[in-house]
Coordinates of C-alpha atoms and ligand atoms in Angstrom, one line a residue:
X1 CA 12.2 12.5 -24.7
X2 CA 9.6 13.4 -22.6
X3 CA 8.3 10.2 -21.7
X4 CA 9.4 8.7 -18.0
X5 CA 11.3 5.4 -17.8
X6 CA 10.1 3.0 -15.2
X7 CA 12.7 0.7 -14.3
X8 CA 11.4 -2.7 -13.0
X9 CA 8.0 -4.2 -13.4
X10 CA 7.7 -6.0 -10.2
X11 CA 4.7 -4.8 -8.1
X12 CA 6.4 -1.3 -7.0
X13 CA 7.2 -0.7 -10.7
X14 CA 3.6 -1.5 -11.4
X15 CA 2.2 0.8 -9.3
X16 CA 4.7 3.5 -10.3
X17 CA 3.4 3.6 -13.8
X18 CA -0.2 3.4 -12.8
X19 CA 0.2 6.8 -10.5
X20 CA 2.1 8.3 -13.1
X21 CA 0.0 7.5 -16.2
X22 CA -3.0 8.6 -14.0
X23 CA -1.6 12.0 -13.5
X24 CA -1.3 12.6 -17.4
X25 CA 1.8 11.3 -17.9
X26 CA 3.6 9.6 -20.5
X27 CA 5.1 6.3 -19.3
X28 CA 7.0 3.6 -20.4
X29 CA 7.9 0.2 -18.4
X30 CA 11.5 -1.6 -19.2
X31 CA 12.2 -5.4 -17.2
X32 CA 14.4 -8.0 -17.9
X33 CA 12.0 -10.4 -17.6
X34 CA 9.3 -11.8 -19.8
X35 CA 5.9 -10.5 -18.0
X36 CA 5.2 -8.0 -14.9
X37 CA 6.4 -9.7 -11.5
X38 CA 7.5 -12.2 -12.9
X39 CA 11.8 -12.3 -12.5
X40 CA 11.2 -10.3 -8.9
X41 CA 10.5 -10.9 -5.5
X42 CA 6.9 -10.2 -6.6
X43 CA 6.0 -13.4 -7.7
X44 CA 5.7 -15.8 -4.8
X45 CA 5.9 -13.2 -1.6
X46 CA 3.6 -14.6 1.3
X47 CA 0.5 -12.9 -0.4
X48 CA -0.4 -10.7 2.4
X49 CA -1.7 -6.8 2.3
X50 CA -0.3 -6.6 5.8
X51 CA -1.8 -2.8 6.3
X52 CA -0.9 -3.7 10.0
X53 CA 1.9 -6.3 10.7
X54 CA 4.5 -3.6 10.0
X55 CA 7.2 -4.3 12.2
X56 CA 10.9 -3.2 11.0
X57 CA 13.2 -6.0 10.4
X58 CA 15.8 -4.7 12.6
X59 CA 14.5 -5.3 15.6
X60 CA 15.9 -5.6 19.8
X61 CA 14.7 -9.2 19.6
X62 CA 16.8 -10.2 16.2
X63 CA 19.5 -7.9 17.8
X64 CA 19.4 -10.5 21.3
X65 CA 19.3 -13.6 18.9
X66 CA 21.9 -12.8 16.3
X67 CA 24.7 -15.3 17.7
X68 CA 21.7 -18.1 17.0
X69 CA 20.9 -16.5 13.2
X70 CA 24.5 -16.9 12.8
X71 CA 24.9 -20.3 14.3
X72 CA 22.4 -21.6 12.1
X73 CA 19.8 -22.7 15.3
X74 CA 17.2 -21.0 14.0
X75 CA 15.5 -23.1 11.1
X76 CA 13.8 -19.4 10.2
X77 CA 16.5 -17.0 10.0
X78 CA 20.1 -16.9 9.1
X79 CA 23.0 -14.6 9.3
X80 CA 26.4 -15.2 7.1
X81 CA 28.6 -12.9 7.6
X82 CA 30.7 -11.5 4.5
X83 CA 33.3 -9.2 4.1
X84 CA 32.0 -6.7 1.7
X85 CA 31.8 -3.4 2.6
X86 CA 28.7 -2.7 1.1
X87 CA 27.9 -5.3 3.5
X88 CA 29.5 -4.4 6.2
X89 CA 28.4 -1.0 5.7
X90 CA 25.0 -2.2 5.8
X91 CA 25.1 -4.2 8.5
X92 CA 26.1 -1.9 11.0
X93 CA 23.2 0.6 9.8
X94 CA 20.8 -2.3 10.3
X95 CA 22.1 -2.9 14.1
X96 CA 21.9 0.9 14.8
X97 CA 17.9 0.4 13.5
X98 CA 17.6 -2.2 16.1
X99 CA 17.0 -0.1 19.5
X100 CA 13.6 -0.3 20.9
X101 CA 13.0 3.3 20.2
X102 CA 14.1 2.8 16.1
X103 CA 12.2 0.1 16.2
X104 CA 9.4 1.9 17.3
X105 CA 9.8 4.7 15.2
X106 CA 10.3 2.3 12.2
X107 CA 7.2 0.7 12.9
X108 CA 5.5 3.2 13.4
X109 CA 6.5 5.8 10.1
X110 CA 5.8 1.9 8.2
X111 CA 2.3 2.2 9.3
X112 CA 1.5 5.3 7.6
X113 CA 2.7 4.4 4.9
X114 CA 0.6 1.4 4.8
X115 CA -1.9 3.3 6.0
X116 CA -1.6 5.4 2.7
X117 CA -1.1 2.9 0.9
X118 CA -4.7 0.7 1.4
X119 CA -7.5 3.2 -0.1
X120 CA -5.2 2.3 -3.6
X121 CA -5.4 -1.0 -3.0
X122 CA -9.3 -1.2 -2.3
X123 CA -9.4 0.8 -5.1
X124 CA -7.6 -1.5 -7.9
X125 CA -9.3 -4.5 -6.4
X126 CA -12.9 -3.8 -7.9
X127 CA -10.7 -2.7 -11.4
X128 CA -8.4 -5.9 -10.8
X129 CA -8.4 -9.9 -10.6
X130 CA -6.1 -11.3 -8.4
X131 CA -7.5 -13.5 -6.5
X132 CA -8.4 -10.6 -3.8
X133 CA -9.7 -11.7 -0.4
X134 CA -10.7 -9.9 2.8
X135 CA -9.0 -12.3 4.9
X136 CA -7.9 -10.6 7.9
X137 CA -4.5 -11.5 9.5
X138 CA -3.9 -13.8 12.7
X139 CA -0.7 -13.2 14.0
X140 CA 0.5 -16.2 16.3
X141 CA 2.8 -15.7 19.4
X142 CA 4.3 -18.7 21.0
X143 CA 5.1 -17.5 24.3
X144 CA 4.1 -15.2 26.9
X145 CA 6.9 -12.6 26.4
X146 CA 6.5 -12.4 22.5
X147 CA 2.6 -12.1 23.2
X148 CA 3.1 -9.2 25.7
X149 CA 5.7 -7.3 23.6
X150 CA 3.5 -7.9 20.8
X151 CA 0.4 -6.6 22.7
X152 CA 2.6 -3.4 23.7
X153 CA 3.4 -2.7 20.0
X154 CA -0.5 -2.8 18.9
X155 CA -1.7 -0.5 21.8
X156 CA 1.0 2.1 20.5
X157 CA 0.1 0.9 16.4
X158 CA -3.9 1.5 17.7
X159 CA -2.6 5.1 18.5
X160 CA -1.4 5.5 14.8
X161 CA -4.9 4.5 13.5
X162 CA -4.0 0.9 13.1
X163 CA -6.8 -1.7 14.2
X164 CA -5.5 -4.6 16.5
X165 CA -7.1 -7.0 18.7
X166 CA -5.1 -9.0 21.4
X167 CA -6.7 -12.4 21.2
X168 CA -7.0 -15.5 23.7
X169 CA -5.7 -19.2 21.9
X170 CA -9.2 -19.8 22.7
X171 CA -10.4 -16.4 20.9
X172 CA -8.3 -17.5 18.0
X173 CA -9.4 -20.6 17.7
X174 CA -13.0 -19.7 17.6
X175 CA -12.0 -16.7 14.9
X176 CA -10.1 -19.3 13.0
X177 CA -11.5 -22.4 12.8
X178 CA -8.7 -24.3 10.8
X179 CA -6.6 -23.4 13.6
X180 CA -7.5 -26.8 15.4
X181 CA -5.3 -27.7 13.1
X182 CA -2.5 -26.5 14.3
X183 CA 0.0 -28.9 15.2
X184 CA 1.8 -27.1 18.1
X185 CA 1.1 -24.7 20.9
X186 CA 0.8 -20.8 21.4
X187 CA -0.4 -18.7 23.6
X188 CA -2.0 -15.8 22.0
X189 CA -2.7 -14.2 18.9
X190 CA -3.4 -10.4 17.7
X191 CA -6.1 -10.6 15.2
X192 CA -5.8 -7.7 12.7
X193 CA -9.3 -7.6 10.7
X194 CA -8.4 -4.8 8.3
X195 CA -5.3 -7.1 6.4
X196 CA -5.9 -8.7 2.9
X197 CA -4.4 -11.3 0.5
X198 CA -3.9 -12.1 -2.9
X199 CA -1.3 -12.8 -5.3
X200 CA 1.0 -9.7 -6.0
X201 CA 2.0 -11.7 -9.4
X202 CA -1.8 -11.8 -10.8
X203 CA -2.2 -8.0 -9.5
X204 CA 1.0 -7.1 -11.7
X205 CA -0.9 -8.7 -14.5
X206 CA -3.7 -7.5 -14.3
X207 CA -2.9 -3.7 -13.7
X208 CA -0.6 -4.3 -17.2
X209 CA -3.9 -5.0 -18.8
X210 CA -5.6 -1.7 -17.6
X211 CA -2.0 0.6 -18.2
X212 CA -1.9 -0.7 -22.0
X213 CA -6.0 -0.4 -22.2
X214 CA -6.6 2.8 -20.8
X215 CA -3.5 4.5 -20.2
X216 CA -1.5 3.8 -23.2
X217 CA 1.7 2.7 -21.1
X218 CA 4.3 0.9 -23.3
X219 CA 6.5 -2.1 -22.1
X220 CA 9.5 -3.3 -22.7
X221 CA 10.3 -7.1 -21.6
X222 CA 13.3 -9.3 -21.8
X223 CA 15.3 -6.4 -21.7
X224 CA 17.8 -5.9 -19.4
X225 CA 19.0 -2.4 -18.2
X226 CA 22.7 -2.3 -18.3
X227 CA 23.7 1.3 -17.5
X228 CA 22.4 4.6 -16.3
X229 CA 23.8 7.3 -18.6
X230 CA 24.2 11.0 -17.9
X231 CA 24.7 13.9 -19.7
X232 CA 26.4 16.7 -17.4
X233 CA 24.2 16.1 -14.0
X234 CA 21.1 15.7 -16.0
X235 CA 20.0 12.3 -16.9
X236 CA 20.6 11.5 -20.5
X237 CA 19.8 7.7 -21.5
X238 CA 19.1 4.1 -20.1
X239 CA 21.3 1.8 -21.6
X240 CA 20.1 -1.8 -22.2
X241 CA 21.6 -5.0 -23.5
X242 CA 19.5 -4.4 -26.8
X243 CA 19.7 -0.5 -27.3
X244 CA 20.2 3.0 -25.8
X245 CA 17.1 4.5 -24.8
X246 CA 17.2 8.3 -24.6
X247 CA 15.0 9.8 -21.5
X248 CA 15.5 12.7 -19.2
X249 CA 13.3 11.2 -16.4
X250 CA 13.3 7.6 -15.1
X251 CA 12.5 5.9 -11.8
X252 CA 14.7 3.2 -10.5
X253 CA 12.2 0.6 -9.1
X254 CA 14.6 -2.9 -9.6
X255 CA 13.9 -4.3 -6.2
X256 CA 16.9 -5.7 -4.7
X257 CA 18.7 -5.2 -8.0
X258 CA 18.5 -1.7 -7.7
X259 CA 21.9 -0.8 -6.1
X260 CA 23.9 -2.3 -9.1
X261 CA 22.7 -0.2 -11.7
X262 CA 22.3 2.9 -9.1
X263 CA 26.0 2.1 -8.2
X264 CA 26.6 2.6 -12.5
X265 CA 25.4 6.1 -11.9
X266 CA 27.4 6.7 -8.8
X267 CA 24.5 6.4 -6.0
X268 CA 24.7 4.1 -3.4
X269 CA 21.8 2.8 -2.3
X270 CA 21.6 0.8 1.2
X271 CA 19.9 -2.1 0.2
X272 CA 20.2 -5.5 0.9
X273 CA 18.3 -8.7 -0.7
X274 CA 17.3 -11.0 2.2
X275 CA 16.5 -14.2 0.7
X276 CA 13.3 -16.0 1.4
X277 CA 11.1 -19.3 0.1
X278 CA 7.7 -20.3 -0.6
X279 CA 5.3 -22.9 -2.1
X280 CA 2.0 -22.9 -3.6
X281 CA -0.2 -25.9 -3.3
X282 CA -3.8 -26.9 -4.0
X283 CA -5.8 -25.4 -0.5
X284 CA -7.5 -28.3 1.0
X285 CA -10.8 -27.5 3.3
X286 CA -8.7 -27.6 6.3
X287 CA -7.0 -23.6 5.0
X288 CA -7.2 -21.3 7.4
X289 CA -9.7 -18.5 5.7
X290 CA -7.7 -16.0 8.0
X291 CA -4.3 -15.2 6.6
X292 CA -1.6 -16.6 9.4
X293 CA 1.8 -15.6 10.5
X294 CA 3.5 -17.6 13.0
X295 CA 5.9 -15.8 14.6
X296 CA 8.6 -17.9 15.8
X297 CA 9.0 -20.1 12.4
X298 CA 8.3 -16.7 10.8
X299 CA 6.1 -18.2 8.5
X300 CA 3.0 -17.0 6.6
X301 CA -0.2 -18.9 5.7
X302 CA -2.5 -17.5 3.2
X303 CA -5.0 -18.7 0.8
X304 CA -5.2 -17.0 -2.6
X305 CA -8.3 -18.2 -4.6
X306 CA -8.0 -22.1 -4.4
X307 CA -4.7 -22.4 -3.8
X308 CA -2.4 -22.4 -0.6
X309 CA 0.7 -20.2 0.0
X310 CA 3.4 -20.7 2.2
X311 CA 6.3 -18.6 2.2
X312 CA 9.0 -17.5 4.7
X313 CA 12.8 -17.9 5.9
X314 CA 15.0 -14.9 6.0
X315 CA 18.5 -15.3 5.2
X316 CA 20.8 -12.3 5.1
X317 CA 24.5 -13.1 3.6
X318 CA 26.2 -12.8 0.5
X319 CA 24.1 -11.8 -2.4
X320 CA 23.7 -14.7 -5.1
X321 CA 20.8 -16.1 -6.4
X322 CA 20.6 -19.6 -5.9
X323 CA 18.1 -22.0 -4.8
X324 CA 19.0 -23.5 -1.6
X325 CA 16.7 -27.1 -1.6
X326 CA 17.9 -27.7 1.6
X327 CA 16.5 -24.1 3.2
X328 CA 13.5 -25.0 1.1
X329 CA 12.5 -27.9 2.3
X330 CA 12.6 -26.6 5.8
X331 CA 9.8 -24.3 4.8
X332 CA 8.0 -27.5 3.3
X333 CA 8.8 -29.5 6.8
X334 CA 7.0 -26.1 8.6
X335 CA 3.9 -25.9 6.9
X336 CA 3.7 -29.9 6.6
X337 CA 4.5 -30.1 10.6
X338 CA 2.1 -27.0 11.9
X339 CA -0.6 -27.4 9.1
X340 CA -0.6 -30.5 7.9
X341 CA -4.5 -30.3 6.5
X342 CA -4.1 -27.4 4.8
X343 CA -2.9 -28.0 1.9
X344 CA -1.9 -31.3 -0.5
X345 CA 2.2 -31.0 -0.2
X346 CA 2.1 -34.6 -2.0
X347 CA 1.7 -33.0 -5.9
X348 CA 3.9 -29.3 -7.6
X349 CA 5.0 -27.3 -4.4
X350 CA 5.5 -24.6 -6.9
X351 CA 9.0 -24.3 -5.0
X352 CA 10.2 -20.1 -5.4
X353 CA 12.9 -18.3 -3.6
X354 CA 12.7 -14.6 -3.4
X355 CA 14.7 -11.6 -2.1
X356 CA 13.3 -8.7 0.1
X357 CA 14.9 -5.5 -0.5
X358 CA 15.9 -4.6 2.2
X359 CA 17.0 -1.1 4.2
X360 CA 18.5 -0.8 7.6
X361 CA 15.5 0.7 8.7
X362 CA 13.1 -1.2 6.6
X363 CA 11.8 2.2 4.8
X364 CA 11.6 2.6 1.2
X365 CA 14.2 4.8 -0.3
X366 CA 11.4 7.1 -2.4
X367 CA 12.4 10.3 -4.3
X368 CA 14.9 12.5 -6.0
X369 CA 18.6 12.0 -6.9
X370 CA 22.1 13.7 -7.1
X371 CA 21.2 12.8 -11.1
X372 CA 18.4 15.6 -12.2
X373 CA 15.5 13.7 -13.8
X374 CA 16.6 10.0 -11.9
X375 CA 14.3 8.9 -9.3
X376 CA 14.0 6.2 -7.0
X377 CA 11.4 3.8 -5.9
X378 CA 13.1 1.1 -4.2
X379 CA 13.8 -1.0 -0.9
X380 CA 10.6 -2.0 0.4
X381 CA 12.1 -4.8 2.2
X382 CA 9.3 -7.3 3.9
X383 CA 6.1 -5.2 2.6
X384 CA 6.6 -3.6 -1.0
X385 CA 2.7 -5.0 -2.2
X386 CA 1.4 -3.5 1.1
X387 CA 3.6 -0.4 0.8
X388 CA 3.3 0.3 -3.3
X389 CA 0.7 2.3 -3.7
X390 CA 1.7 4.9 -0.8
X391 CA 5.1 4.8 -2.3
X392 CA 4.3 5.2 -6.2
X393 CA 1.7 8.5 -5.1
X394 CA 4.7 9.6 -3.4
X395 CA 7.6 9.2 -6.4
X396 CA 4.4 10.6 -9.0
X397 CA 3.8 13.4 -7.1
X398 CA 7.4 14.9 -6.8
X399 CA 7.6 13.8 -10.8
X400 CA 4.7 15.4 -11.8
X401 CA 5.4 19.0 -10.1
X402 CA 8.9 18.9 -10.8
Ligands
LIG1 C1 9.4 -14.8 1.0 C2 8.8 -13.4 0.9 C3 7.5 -13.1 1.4 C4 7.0 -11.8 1.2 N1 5.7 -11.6 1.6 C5 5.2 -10.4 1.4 C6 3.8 -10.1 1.7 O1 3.1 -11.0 2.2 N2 3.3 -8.9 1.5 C7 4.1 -7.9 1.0 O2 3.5 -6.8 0.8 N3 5.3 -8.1 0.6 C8 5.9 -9.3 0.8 N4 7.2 -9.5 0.5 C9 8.0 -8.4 0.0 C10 7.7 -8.1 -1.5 O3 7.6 -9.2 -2.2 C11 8.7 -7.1 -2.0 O4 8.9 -6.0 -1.2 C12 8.2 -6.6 -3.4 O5 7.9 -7.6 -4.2 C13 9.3 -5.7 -4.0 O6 8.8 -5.3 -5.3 P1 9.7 -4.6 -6.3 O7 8.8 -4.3 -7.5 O8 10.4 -3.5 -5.6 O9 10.8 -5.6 -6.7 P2 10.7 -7.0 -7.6 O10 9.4 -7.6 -7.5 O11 11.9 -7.8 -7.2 O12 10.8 -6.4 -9.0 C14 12.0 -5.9 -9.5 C15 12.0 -6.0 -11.0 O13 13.1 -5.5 -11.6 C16 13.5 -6.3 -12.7 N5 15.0 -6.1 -12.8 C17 16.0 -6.3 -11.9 N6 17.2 -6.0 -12.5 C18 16.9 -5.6 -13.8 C19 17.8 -5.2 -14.8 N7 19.1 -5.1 -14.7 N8 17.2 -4.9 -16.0 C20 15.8 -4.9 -16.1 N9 15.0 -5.3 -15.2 C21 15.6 -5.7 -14.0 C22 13.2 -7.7 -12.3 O14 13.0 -8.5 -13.4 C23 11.9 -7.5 -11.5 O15 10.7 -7.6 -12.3 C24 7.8 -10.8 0.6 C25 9.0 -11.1 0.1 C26 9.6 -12.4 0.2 C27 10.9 -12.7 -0.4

């Protein structure tokens, strides 16, 4: 009874355990799918530890374009529109987040987290193999206005200890080689040396290895968690599609699942999964060493080991799960288009769809409940690698003295 659940075993739950089990804890681990990151949005993200790059979704610029998200004339980003209230609900909160000064605050509260969030990272990467790389991040802007808001936004994230450098095309080019490859214009770029890569799905492995070794974590796979039971306002059991498992104490860290099964126990949770793509191909010598994120196709480039991954598109609609091949191979016509010597496109693309969980204002939802004992861990939206080990210190810390 005395053990804590973790619910999820993408990257966030991951890293949940890990604080927990290093603070004496007993912990267990329960997923629905067959390994850590595996079934999540974990898996194939764009690979970045984006310590800098934390913009908030909701943003005045999305706000300016949302009649072209929702006319479908931007190949990156869609908006459907559907009735549901939880939608609806959401929605709304997420165009209230979308004033300069949220945005700014957003942004800004993001960073420190991030901020947080690295020394556990830097930490896990001598213990951990995941194909770590100090890449550094090139952020590309393709026009003077996105350059100079973007340059704006760094002098005040350089106030909040970030690291940012506004960069000439001719600067970037010389920091980034491959660049030459680039098949279309921009102006300017804001280099941000301090940002990372590798693959969140290896990580996930990898810190398994080390919770089982050292730490004695169990885990529980293929099992899918059906229910939250209570007993008064005390949590009482975790219910899953093979048995009832009795706990007082669990943390709900399901990604952008985690409003249905919060919903079972009567929270409501303002999260919504915005859909997004990627591909993983051989790197050819042309990669960019740099990670790269291109602004207007809101696309990211990053090299993990040998291999190259792409990943972007952000669709916001109705929930379901499908692969869309017709959004995918728009990512596929991006990075084939911008960086055609990058990668080989012509063998496995390794095609993956994905969905961010995400809040109105892009925070993560982190702490206690209205259920005594049920915790949350959830709705890292765009960043939850970057963000997890901030995040899981946080959730431990208010377990552990409570
Ligand atoms: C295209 C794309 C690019 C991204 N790029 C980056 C990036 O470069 N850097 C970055 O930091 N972040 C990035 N992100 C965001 C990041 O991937 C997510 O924020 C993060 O993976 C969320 O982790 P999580 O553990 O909360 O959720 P998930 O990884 O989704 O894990 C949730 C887990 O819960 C399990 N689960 C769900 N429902 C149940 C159930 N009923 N029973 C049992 N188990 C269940 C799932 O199997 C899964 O393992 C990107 C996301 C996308 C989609």
């Amino acid at each position: 009874m005395n053990r804590i659940l973790v619910l999820g075993a993408g990257v966030v739950g991951m890293t949940t355990a890990y604080a927990l089990a290093k603070r004496g804890l007993d912990v267990s681990v329960v997923d629905a799918g067959s390994g850590p990151a595996e079934a999540g949005a974990s898996f194939g993200n764009g690979a970045q530890l984006s310590y800098f790059y934390t913009d908030a979704m909701a943003s005045p610029s999305l706000a300016m374009n949302i009649h072209k998200y929702l006319l479908g004339l931007d190949p990156a980003f869609r908006v459907s529109l559907s009735l549901s209230p939880a939608f609806l609900a959401w929605g709304l909160k997420f165009l209230a987040n979308s004033t300069q000064r949220a945005f700014e605050r957003n942004t800004t509260e993001i960073l420190e987290l991030a901020l947080r969030s690295r020394p556990g990272i830097a930490e896990l990467s001598s213990k951990l193999n995941f194909d770590y790389s100090k890449s550094g991040k090139i952020t590309l802007f393709a026009n003077e206005d996105s350059l100079r808001k973007a340059q704006d936004l760094s002098k005040l994230k350089n106030r909040y200890g970030a690291e940012q450098v506004v960069l000439t095309r001719e600067q970037a080019l010389e920091r980034e080689p491959a660049l030459a490859h680039y098949g279309h214009t921009f102006v300017g770029a804001i280099w941000s040396p301090h940002d990372d890569a590798g693959d969140s799905n290896l990580f996930s492995k990898s810190l398994r290895v080390l919770l089982e070794r050292d730490y004695g974590v169990q885990f529980l796979f293929n099992t899918k968690i059906e229910d939250v039971k209570r007993r008064g306002n005390q949590l009482g059991a975790i219910a899953t599609a093979k048995e009832e498992i009795q706990c007082s104490r669990a943390v709900i860290c399901l990604g952008a699942c985690a409003p249905s099964i919060a919903k079972a126990a009567g929270i409501k949770l303002p999260i919504w999964p915005v859909q997004g793509y990627s591909l993983t191909v051989p790197a050819l010598d042309a990669a960019p060493r740099a990670s790269i994120t291109d602004t207007a196709r809101k696309t990211v480039f990053c090299r993990i080991g040998d291999r190259l991954r792409v990943a972007g598109l952000a669709d916001i609609g109705p929930s379901n799960s499908q692969f869309k091949e017709e959004r995918f191979r728009t990512l596929l016509a991006t990075a084939r288009g911008i960086f055609p010597k990058a990668g080989n496109y012509e063998g496995d693309l390794n095609p993956w769809t994905g969905f961010r969980p995400v809040t109105p204002n892009s925070k993560p939802l982190v702490g206690d409940t209205k259920i005594k004992g049920l915790y949350l861990n959830c709705g890292h939206g765009s960043l939850g690698w970057t963000l997890s080990m901030a995040t899981a210190g946080a959730v431990a810390d208010l377990i552990a003295s409570s």
